[in-house]
Coordinates of N, CA and C in Angstrom, one line a residue:
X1 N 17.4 19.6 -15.7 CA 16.1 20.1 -15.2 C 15.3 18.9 -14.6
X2 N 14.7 18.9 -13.7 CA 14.1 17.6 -13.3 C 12.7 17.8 -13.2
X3 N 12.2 17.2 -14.1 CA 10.9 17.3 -14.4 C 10.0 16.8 -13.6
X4 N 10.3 15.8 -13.1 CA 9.3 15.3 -11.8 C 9.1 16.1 -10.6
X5 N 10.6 16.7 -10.2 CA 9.8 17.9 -9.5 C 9.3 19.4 -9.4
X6 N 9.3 19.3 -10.7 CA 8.1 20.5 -11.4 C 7.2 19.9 -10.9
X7 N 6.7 18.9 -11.6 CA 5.2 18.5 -11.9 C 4.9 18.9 -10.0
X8 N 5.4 17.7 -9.8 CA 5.1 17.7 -8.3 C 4.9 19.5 -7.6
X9 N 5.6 20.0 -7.7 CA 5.8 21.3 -7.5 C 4.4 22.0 -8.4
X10 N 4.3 21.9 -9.2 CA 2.7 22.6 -10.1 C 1.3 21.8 -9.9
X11 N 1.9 20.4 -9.3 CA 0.4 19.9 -8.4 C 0.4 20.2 -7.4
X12 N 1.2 20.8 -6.0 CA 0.9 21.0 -5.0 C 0.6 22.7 -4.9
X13 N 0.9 23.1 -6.3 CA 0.7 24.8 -6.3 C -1.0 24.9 -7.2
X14 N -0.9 23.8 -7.9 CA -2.8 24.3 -8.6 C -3.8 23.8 -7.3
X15 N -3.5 22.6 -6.4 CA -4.3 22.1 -5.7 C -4.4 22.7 -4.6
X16 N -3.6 24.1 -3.7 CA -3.4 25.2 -3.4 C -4.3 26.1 -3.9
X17 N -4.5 26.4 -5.2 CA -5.4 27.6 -5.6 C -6.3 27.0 -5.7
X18 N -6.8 25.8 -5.9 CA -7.9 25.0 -6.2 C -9.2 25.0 -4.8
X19 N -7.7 24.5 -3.8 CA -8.7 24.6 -2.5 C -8.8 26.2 -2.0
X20 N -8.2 27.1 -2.1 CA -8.3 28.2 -2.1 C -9.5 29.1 -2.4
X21 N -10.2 28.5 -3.8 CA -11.5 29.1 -4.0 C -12.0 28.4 -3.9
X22 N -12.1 27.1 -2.9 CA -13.2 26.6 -2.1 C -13.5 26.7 -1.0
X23 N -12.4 27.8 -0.5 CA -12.7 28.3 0.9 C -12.0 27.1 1.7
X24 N -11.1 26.2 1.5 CA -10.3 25.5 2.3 C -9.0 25.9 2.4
X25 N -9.0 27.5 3.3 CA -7.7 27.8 3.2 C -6.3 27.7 4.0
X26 N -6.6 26.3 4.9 CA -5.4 25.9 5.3 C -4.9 24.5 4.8
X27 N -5.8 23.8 3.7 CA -5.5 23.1 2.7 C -4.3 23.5 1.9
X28 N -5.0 25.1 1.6 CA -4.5 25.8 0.8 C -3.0 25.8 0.9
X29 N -2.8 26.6 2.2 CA -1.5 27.1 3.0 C -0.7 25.5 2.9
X30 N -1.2 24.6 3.2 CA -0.3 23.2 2.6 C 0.4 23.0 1.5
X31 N -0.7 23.0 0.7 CA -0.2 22.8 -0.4 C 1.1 24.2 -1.2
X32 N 0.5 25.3 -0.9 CA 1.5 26.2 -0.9 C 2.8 26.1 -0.8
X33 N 3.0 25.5 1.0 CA 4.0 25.6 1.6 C 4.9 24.7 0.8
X34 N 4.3 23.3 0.5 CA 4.6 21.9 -0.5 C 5.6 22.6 -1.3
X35 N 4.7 22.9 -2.3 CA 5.1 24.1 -3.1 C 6.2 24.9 -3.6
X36 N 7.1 26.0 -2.3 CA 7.8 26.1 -2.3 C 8.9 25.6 -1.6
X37 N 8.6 24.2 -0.9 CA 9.9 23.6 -0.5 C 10.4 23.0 -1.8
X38 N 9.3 22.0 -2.3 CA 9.9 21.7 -3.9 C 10.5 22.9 -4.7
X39 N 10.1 23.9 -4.9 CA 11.0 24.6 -5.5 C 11.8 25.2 -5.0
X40 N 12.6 25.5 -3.9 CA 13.8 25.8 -3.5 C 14.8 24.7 -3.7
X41 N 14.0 23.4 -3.8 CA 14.9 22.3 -4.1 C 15.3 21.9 -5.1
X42 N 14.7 22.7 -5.9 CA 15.4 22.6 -8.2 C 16.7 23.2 -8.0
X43 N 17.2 22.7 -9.1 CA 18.7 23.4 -9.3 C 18.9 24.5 -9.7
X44 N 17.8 24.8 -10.3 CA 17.6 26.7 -10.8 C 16.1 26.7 -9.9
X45 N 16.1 28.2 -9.4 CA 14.6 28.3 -9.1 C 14.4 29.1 -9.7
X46 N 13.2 29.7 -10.1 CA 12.5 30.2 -10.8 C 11.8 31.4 -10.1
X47 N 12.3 32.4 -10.0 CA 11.9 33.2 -9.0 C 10.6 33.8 -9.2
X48 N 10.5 33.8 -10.6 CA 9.2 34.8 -10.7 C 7.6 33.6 -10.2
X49 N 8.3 32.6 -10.7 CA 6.7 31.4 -10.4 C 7.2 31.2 -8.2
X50 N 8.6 31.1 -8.0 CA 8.5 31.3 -6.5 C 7.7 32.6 -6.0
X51 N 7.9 33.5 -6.2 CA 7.5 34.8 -5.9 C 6.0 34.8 -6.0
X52 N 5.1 34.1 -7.0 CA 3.9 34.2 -7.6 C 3.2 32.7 -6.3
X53 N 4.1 31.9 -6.1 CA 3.5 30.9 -4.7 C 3.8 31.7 -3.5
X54 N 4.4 32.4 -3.3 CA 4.8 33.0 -2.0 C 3.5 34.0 -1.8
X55 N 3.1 34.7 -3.2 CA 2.0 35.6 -2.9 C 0.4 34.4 -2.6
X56 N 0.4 33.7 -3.5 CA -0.9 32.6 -3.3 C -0.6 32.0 -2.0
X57 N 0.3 31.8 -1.6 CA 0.7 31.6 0.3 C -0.1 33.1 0.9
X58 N 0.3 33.8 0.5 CA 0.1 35.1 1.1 C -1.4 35.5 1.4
X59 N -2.3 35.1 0.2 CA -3.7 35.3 0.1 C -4.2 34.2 0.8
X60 N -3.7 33.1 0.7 CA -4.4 31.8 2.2 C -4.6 32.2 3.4
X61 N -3.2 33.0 3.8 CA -3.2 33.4 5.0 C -4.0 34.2 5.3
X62 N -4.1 35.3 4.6 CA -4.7 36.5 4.9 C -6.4 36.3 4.7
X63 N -6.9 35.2 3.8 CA -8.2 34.8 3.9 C -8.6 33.6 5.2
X64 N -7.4 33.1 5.7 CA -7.8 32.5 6.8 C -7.6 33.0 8.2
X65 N -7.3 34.3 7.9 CA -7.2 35.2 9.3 C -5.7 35.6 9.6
X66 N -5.2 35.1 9.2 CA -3.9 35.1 9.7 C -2.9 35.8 8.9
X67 N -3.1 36.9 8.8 CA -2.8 38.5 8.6 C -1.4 38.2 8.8
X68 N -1.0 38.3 10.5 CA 0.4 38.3 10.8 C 1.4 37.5 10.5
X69 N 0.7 36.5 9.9 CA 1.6 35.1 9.4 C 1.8 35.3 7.7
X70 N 0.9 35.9 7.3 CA 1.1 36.1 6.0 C 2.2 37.3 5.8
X71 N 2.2 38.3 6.7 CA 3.1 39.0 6.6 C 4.6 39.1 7.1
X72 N 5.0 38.0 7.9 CA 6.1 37.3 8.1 C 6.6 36.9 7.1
X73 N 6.2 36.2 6.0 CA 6.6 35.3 5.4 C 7.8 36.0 4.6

């Protein structure tokens, strides 16, 4: 299990929700995106915490307008 890129992976997903309820929601969408590249890149992923960034991706989008992009995803 490689711990360092958890962490890294649960700092770029709190600092996501962080800027998120500050209304900087393409901060947000960054750190999100961060997010789940690090975790596709563990050796196990974790689908239910992937699944739970993909939705906090989902809410950036759709709070920064971009409906259609959130719904691509």
């Amino acid at each position: 299990h490689d711990n360092h890129g958890y962490r890294h992976n649960k700092v770029h997903d709190l600092l996501g929700t962080i800027a998120h309820r500050n209304g900087k929601f393409k901060e947000a969408i960054e750190h999100h995106l961060k997010s789940i590249e690090l975790q596709q890149k563990m050796p196990s992923v974790d689908n239910q915490k992937l699944a739970l960034t993909y939705n906090n991706l989902g809410m950036s989008y759709g709070a920064n307008g971009e409906i259609d992009v959130a719904l691509s995803k």
